[in-house]
Coordinates of C-alpha atoms in Angstrom, one line a residue:
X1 CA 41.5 245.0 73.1
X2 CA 39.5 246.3 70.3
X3 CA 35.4 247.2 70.8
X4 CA 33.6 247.3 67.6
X5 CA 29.9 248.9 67.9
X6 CA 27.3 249.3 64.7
X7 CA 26.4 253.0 64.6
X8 CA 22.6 251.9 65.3
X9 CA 24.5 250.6 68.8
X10 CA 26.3 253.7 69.4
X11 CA 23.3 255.6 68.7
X12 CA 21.4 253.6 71.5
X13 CA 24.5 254.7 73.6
X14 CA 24.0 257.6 73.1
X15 CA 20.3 258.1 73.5
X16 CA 20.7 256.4 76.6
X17 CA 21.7 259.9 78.8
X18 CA 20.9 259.6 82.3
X19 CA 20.5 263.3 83.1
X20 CA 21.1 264.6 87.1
X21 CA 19.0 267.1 88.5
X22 CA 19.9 270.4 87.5
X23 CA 21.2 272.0 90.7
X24 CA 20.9 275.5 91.9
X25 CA 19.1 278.5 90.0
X26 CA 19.5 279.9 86.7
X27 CA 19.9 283.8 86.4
X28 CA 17.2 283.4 83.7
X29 CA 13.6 284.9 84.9
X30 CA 11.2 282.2 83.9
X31 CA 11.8 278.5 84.9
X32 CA 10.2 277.8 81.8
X33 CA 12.7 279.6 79.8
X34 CA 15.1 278.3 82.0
X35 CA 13.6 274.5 81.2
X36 CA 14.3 275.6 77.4
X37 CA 17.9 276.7 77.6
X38 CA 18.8 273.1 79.2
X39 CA 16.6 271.1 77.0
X40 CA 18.2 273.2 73.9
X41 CA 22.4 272.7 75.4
X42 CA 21.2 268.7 76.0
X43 CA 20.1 268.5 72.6
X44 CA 23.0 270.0 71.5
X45 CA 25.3 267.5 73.4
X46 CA 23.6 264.6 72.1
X47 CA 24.1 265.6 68.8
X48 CA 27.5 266.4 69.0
X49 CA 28.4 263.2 71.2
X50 CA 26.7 261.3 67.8
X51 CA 28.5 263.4 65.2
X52 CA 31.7 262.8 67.5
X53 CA 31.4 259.3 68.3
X54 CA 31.8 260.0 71.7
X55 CA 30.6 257.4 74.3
X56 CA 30.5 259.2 77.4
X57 CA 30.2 263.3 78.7
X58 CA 29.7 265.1 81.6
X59 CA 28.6 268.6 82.0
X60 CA 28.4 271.3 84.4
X61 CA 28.0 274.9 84.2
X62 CA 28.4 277.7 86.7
X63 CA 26.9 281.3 87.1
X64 CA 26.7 283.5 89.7
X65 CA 29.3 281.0 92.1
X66 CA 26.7 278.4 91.7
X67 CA 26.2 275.4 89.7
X68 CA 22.9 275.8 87.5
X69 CA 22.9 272.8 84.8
X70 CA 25.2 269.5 85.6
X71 CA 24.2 266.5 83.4
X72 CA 25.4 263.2 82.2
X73 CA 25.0 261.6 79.0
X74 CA 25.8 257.7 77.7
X75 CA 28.0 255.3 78.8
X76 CA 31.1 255.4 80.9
X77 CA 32.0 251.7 79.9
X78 CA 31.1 250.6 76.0
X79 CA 32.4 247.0 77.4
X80 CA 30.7 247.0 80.4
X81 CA 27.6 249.0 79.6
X82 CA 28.0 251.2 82.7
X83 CA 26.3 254.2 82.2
X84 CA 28.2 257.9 83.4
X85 CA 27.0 259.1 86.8
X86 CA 27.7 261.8 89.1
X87 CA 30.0 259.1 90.1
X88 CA 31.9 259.0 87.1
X89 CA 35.2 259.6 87.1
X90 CA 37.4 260.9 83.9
X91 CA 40.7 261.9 83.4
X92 CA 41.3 265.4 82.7
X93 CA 45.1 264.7 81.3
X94 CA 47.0 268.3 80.7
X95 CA 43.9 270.5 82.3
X96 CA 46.0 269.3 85.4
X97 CA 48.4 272.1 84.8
X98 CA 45.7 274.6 86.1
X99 CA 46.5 272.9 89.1
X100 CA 49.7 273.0 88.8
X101 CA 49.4 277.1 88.6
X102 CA 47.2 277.4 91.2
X103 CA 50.0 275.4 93.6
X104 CA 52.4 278.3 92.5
X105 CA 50.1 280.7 92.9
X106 CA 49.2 279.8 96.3
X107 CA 53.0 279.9 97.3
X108 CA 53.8 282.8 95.6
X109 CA 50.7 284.3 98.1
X110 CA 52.8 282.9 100.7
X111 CA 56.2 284.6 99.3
X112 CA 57.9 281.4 98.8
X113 CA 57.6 281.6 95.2
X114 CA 58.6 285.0 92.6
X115 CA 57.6 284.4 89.9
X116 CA 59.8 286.8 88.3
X117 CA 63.2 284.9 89.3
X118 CA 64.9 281.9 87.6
X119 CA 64.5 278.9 88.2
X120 CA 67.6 278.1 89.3
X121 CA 67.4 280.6 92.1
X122 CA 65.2 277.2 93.6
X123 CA 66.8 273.9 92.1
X124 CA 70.3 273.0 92.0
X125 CA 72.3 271.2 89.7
X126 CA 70.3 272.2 86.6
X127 CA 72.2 272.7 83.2
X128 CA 73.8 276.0 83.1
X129 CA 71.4 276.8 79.6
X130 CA 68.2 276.0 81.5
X131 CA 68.9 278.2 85.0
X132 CA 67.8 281.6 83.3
X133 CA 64.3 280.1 82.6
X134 CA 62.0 282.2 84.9
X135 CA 58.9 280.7 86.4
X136 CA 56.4 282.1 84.4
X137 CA 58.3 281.5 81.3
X138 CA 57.9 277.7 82.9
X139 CA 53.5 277.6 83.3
X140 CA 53.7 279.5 79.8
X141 CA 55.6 277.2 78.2
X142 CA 57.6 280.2 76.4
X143 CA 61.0 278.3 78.0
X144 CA 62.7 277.3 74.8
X145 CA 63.8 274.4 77.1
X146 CA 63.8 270.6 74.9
X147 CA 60.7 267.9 76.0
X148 CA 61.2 265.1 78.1
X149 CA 58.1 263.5 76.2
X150 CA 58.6 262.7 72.2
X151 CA 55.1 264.5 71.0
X152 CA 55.1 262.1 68.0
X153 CA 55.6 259.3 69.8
X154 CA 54.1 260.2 73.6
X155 CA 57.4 258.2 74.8
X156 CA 59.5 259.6 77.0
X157 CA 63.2 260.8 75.9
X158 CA 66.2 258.8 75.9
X159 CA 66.7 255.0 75.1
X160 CA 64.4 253.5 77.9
X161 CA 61.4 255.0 76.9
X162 CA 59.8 253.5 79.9
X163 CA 63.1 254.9 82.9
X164 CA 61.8 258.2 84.3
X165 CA 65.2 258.8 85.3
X166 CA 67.1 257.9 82.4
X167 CA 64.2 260.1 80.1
X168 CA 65.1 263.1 83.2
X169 CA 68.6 262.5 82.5
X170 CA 68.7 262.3 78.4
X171 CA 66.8 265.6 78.5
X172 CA 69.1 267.7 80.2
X173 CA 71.7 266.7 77.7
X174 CA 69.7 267.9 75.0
X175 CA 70.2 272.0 73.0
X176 CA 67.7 274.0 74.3
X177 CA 65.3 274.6 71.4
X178 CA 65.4 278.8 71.8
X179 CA 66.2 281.7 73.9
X180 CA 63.6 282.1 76.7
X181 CA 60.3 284.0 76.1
X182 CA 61.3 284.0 72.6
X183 CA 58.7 281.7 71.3
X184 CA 55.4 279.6 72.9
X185 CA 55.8 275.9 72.5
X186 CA 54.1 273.3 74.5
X187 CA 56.3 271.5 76.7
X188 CA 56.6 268.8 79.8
X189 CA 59.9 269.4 80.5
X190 CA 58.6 273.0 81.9
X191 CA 56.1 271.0 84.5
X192 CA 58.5 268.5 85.7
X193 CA 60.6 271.6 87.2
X194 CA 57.4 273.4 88.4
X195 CA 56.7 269.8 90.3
X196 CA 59.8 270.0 91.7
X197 CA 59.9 273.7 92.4
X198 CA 56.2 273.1 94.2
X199 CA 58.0 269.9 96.3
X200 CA 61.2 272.1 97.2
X201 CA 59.2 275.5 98.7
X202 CA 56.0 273.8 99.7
X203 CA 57.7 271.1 102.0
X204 CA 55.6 268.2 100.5
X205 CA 55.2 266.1 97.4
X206 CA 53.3 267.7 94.6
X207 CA 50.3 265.5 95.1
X208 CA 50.1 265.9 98.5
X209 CA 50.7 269.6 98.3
X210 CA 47.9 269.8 95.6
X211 CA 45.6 267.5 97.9
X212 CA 45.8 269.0 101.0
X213 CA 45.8 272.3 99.5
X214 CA 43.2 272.0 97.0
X215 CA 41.0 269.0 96.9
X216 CA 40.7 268.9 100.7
X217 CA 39.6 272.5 100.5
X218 CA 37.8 272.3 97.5
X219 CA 35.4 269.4 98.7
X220 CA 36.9 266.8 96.2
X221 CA 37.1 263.8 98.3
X222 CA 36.8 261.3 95.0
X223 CA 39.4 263.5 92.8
X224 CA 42.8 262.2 92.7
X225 CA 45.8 261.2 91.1
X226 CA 46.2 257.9 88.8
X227 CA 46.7 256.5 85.2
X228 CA 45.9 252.5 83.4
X229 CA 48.2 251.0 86.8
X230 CA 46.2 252.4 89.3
X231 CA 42.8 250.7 90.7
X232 CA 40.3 254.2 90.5
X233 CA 36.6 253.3 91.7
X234 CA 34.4 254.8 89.3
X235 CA 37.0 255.4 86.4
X236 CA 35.0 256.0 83.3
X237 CA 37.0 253.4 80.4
X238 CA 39.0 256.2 78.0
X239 CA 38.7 255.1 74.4
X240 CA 40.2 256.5 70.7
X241 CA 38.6 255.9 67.4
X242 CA 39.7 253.0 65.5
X243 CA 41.5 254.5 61.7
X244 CA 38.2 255.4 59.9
X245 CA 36.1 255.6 63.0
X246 CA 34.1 252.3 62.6
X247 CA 34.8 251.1 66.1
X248 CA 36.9 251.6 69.3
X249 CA 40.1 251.2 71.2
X250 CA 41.0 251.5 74.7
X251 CA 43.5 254.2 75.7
X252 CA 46.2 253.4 78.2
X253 CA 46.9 256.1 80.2
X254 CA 50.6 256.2 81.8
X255 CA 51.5 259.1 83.7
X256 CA 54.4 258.9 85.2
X257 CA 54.6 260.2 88.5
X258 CA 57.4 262.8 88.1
X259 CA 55.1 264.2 85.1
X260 CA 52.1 264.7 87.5
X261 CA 51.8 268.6 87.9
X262 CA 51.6 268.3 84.1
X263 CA 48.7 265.3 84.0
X264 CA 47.0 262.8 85.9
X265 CA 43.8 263.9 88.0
X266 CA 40.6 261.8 87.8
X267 CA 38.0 264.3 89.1
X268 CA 34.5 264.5 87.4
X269 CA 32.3 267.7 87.2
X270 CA 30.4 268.2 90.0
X271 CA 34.1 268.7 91.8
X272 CA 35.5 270.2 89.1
X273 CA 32.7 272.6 89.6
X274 CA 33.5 272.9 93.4
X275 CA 36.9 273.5 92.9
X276 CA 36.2 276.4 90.4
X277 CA 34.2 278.0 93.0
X278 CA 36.2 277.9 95.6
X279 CA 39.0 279.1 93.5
X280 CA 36.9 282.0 92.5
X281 CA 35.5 282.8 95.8
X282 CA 38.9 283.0 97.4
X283 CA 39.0 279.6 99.4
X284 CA 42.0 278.5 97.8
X285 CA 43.4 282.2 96.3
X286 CA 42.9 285.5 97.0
X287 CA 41.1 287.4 94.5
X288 CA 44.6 289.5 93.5
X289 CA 46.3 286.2 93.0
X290 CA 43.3 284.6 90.7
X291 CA 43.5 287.8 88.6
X292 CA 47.1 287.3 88.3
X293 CA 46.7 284.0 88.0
X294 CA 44.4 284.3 84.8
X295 CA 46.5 287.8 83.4
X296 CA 47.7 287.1 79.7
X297 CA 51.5 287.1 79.3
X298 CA 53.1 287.9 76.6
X299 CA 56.6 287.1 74.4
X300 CA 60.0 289.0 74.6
X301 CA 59.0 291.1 71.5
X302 CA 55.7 291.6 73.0
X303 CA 53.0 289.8 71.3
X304 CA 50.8 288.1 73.5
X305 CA 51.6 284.6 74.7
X306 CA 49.1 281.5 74.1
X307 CA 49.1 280.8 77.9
X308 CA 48.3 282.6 81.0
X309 CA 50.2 281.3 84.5
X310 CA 49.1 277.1 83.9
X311 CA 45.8 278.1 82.0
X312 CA 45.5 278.4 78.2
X313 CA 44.1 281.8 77.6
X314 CA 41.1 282.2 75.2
X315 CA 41.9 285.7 73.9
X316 CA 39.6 288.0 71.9
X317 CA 38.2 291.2 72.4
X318 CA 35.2 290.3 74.7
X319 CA 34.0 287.8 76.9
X320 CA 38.0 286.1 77.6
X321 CA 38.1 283.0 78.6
X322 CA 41.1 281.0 80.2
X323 CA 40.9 277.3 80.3
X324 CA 42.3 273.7 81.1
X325 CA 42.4 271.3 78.0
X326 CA 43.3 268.3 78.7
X327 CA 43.9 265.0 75.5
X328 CA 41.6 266.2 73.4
X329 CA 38.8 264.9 75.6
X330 CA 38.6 266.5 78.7
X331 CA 38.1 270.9 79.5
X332 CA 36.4 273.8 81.1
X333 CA 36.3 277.3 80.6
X334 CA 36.4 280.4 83.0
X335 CA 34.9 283.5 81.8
X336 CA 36.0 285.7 84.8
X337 CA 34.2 288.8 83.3
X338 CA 31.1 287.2 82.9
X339 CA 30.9 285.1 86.1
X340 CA 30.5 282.0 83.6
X341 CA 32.2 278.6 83.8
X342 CA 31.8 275.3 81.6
X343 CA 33.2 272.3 82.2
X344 CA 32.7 269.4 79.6
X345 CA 34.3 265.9 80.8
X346 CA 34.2 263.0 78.4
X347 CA 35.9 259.6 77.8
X348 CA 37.1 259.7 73.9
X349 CA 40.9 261.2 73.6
X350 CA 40.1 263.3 70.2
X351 CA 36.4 264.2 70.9
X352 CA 37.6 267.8 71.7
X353 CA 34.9 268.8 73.9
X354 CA 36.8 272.3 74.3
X355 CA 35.1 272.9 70.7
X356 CA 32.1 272.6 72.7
X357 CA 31.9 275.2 75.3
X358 CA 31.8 278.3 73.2
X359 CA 28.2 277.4 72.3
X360 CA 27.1 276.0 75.3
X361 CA 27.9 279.3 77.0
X362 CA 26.2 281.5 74.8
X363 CA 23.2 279.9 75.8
X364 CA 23.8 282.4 79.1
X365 CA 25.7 284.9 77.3
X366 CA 23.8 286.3 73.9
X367 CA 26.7 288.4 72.8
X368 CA 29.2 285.7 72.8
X369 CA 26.9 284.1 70.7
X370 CA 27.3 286.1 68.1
X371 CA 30.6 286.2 68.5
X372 CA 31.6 282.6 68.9
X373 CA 28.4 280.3 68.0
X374 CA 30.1 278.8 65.0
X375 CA 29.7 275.3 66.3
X376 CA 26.2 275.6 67.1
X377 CA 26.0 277.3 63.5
X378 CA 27.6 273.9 62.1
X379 CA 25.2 271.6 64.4
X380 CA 22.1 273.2 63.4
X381 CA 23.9 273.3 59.5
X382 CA 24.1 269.1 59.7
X383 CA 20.7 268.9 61.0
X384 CA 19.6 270.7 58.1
X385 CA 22.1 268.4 55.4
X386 CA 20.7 265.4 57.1
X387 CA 16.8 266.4 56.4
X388 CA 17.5 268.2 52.8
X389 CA 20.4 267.6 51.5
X390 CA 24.1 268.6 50.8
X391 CA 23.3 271.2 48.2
X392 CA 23.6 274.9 48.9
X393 CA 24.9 275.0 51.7
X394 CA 26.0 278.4 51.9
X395 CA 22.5 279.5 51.6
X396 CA 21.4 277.0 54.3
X397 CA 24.1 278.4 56.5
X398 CA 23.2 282.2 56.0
X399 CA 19.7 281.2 57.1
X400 CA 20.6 279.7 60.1
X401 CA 22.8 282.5 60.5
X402 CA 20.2 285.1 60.6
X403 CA 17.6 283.4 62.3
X404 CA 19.7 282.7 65.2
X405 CA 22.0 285.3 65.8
X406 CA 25.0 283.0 65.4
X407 CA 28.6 283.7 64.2
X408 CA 30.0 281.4 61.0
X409 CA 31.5 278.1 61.7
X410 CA 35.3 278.2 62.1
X411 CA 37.5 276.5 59.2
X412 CA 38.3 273.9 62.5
X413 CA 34.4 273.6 62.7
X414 CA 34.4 272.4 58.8
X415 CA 36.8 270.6 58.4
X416 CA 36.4 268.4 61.4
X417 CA 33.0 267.7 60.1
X418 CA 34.2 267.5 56.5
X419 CA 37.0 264.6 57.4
X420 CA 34.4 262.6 59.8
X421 CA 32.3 262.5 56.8
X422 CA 36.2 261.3 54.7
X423 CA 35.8 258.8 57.2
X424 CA 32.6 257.7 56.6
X425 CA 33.0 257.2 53.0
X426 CA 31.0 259.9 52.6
X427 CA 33.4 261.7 49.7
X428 CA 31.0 263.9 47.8
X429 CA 29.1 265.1 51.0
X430 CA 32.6 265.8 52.4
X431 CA 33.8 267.9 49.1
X432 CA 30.3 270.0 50.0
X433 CA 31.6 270.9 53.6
X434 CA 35.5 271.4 52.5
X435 CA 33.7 273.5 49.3
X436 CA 31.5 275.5 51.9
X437 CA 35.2 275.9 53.9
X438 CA 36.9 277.2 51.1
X439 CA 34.4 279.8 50.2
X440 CA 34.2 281.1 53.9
X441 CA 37.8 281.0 54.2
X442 CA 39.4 281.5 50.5
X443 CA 42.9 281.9 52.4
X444 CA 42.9 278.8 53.9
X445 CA 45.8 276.8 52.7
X446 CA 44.8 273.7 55.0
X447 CA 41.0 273.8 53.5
X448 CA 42.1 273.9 49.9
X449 CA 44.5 270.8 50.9
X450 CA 41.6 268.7 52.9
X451 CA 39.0 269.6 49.7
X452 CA 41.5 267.9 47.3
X453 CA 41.7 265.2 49.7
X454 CA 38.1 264.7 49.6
X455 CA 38.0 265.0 45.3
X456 CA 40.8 262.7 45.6
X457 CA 38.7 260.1 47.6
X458 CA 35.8 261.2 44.9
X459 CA 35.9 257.9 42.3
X460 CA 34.3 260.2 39.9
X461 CA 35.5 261.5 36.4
X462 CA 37.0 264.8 36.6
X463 CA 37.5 264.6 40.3
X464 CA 41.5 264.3 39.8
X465 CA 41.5 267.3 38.1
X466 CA 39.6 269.3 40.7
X467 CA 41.9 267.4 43.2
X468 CA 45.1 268.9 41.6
X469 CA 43.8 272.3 41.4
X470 CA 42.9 272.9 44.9
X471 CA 46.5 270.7 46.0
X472 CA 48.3 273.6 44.0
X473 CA 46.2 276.5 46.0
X474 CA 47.3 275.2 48.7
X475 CA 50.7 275.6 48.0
X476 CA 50.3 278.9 46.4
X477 CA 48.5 280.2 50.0
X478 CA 51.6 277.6 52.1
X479 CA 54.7 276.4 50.0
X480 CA 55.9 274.6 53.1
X481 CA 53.1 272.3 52.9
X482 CA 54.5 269.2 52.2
X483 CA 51.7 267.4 52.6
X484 CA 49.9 268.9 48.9
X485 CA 53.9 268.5 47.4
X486 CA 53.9 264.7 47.9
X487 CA 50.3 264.5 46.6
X488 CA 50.9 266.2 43.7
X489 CA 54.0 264.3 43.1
X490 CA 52.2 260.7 43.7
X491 CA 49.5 262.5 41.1
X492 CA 52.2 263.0 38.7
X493 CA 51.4 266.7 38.6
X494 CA 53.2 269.3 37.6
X495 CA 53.0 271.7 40.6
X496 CA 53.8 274.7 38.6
X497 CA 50.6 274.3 36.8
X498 CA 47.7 276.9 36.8
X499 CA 46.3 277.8 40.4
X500 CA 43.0 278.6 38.7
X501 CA 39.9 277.2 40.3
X502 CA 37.5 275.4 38.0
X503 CA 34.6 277.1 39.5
X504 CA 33.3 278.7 42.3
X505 CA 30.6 276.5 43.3
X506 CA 30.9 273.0 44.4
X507 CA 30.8 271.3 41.3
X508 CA 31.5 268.0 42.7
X509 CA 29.2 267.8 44.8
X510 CA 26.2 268.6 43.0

């Protein structure tokens, strides 16, 4: 079923929050600058929910162990008009992993579990390529072990895409991709085994291990398990943009059940927000366990690895962060050295609301503002192109910069922004973001690519040329891009031509 909606509707949508009570105390000194800092983050949301498209969002943050902003915002249903609530329910897809390594965590507490030993020290009857694999090299994904889910396709393995035992079955047969801990890659196949490892040393199945053990404890009694075939009161609808982001589709969610320690909980802030505090008050782990829970891991050759134990990890020098993410719609940050959580819930798969939580957390932490406040750089940065214009943009940008304290936008900040503008047939205020991209990040073989495609979609004279200069810096910065070889090619280019840029400035978009 397809849902159309004008953007003076979604606007309404959007406008239409329906804010709880903030809970608890801020560790701010004056309720009136605490008023402030919530009023900002809201008007922040709502902007970015516009820019986004996104029909529904919780959010909760936590400081000190206690929850000091949760509020919702639009419409949990576009079809039904059901706005989000403390009710609400969304699914948090692959942040269920965290749970999934906090269930080995809390066996390995229990010496059931070593995380040090193979795999097939636990589960029999596994090829003979896979039963090295150690279980951290499993929640890491740094297994080299082949997916039981197609990531193109998001069908399972095998010829019945729909047979979890025929998928289980074709994926064992397949080469293992590399040697393990050579190399990070996400994978499924590496949380169907931790399911079963959980089921075989904890005695139960893995959702009633992670029930009894975590949402009982926790104080979750709505959170649970479920995807499109299960009836979940209080489900908020989960929606993707139609191609060119003029209206609405519904997502069907299918999880299959021997998948689940990899996706699949419906939980919604509030008891997201309990659970993080009972995790890190030591109602569910020890605090030796959570910090080796949240530890960084690293590679065979030593370089760090892109995942902690079932938690991505945010690394940089300060303020770390480790996180669930879950289909580009659904996360929350830890930032266990700043006794800082942010959870942002919302019910549009490619909203990325993990872009998000960087800049909603440096309203409580200053220094990570400077440090990662691009996206509230690029928010303030449209509010300013929607009032005076595309033009100088740089300049606009360095006096945001400066006036706020805030770090640049990231080349993921600008181009995001740059293609929703692609897709609003906005070409020449999109070739002013790509342009501002390019300057900030002259290395960037991806920005030079999407500023060509936005010349490209330019109907302007000149814009072809300008198109096939920035196609060819992209392949001088990445020959592998195939993407700038085939436009060149459908250009009739020659891509040996001159790399020089035409000028510095954005031309185009003047």
């Amino acid at each position: 079923m397809r849902v159309h909606f004008s953007s003076a509707a979604l606007a309404l949508a959007l406008a239409a929050a329906f804010p709880a009570a903030a809970m608890g105390a801020s560790a701010l000194p004056a309720a009136q600058q605490q008023s402030q800092v919530q009023s900002d983050i809201a008007a922040f949301v709502r902007s970015e929910m516009q820019e986004r498209q996104i029909p529904g969002l919780q959010l909760a943050v936590i400081q000190g162990g206690k929850v000091v902003l949760k509020r919702n915002f639009g419409l949990a249903s576009l079809q039904y008009q059901v706005p989000v609530t403390d009710a609400s329910l969304f699914s948090i897809n692959s942040a269920t992993k965290a749970f999934a390594g906090v269930a080995v965590m809390q066996l390995v507490q229990e010496g059931k579990i070593d995380l040090g030993a193979p795999i097939g020290q636990y589960l029999k009857g596994l090829p003979v390529a896979w039963q090295a694999v150690t279980v951290t090299q499993l929640l890491n994904h740094t297994s080299g072990l082949p997916d039981v889910l197609e990531q193109r396709s998001g069908k399972l393995v095998g010829p019945q895409p729909d047979d979890a035992d025929a998928a289980w079955q074709a994926v064992q047969a397949l080469p293992v991709e590399a040697a393990p801990g050579e190399r990070y890659r996400y994978n499924q196949t590496n949380y169907v085994l931790l399911a079963q490892l959980i089921e075989r040393q904890g005695g139960q199945a893995f959702v009633s291990f992670v029930q009894r053990r975590q949402f009982d404890v926790a104080r979750m009694p709505h959170s649970g398990f479920g995807d499109a075939k299960d009836v979940v009161a209080d489900k908020a609808s989960s929606y993707v943009l139609n191609r060119g982001g003029n209206g609405y589709r519904n997502v069907i969610e299918d999880f299959p059940v021997f998948m689940r320690a990899g996706a699949g909980i419906n939980s919604n802030a509030g008891e997201l927000a309990s659970w993080l505090i009972a995790l890190q008050s030591g109602r569910l782990l020890a605090p030796a366990s959570v910090e080796r829970l949240w530890q960084p891991t690293s590679l065979n050759d030593g370089k760090p690895g892109a995942w902690a134990l079932g938690w991505p990890a945010i690394g940089r020098d300060a303020h770390r962060a480790v996180a669930g993410i879950g289909g580009g719609r659904s996360a929350f940050y830890v930032y266990p050295n700043d006794d800082l959580a942010v959870i942002i819930l919302s019910n549009l798969a490619g909203g990325q609301p993990e872009q998000l939580i960087d800049s909603v957390a440096g309203f409580y932490l200053p220094a990570l503002r400077q440090q990662r406040g691009g996206a509230y750089a690029a928010h303030l940065l449209r509010k300013q192109a929607a009032s005076s214009g595309f033009d100088g943009l740089e300049q606009k940008l360095a006096a945001i910069r400066r006036q706020h304290g805030l770090s640049a936008p990231t080349e993921d900040d600008l181009n995001a922004w740059g293609y929703r503008l692609l897709g609003r047939q906005q070409p020449k205020q999109a070739i002013a973001v790509f342009q501002l991209g390019v300057q900030l990040y002259p290395q960037g073989a991806n920005g030079h690519d999407s500023l060509a495609e936005a010349y490209e979609a330019y109907d302007e004279d000149g814009a072809k040329a300008y198109a096939l200069t920035h196609y060819r810096r992209s392949l001088e910065l990445d020959p592998g891009n195939t993407h700038a070889t085939e436009r060149l090619r459908a250009l009739g280019a020659n891509q040996a031509a001159s790399t020089a840029l035409p000028c510095s400035a954005p031309c185009m978009a003047r």
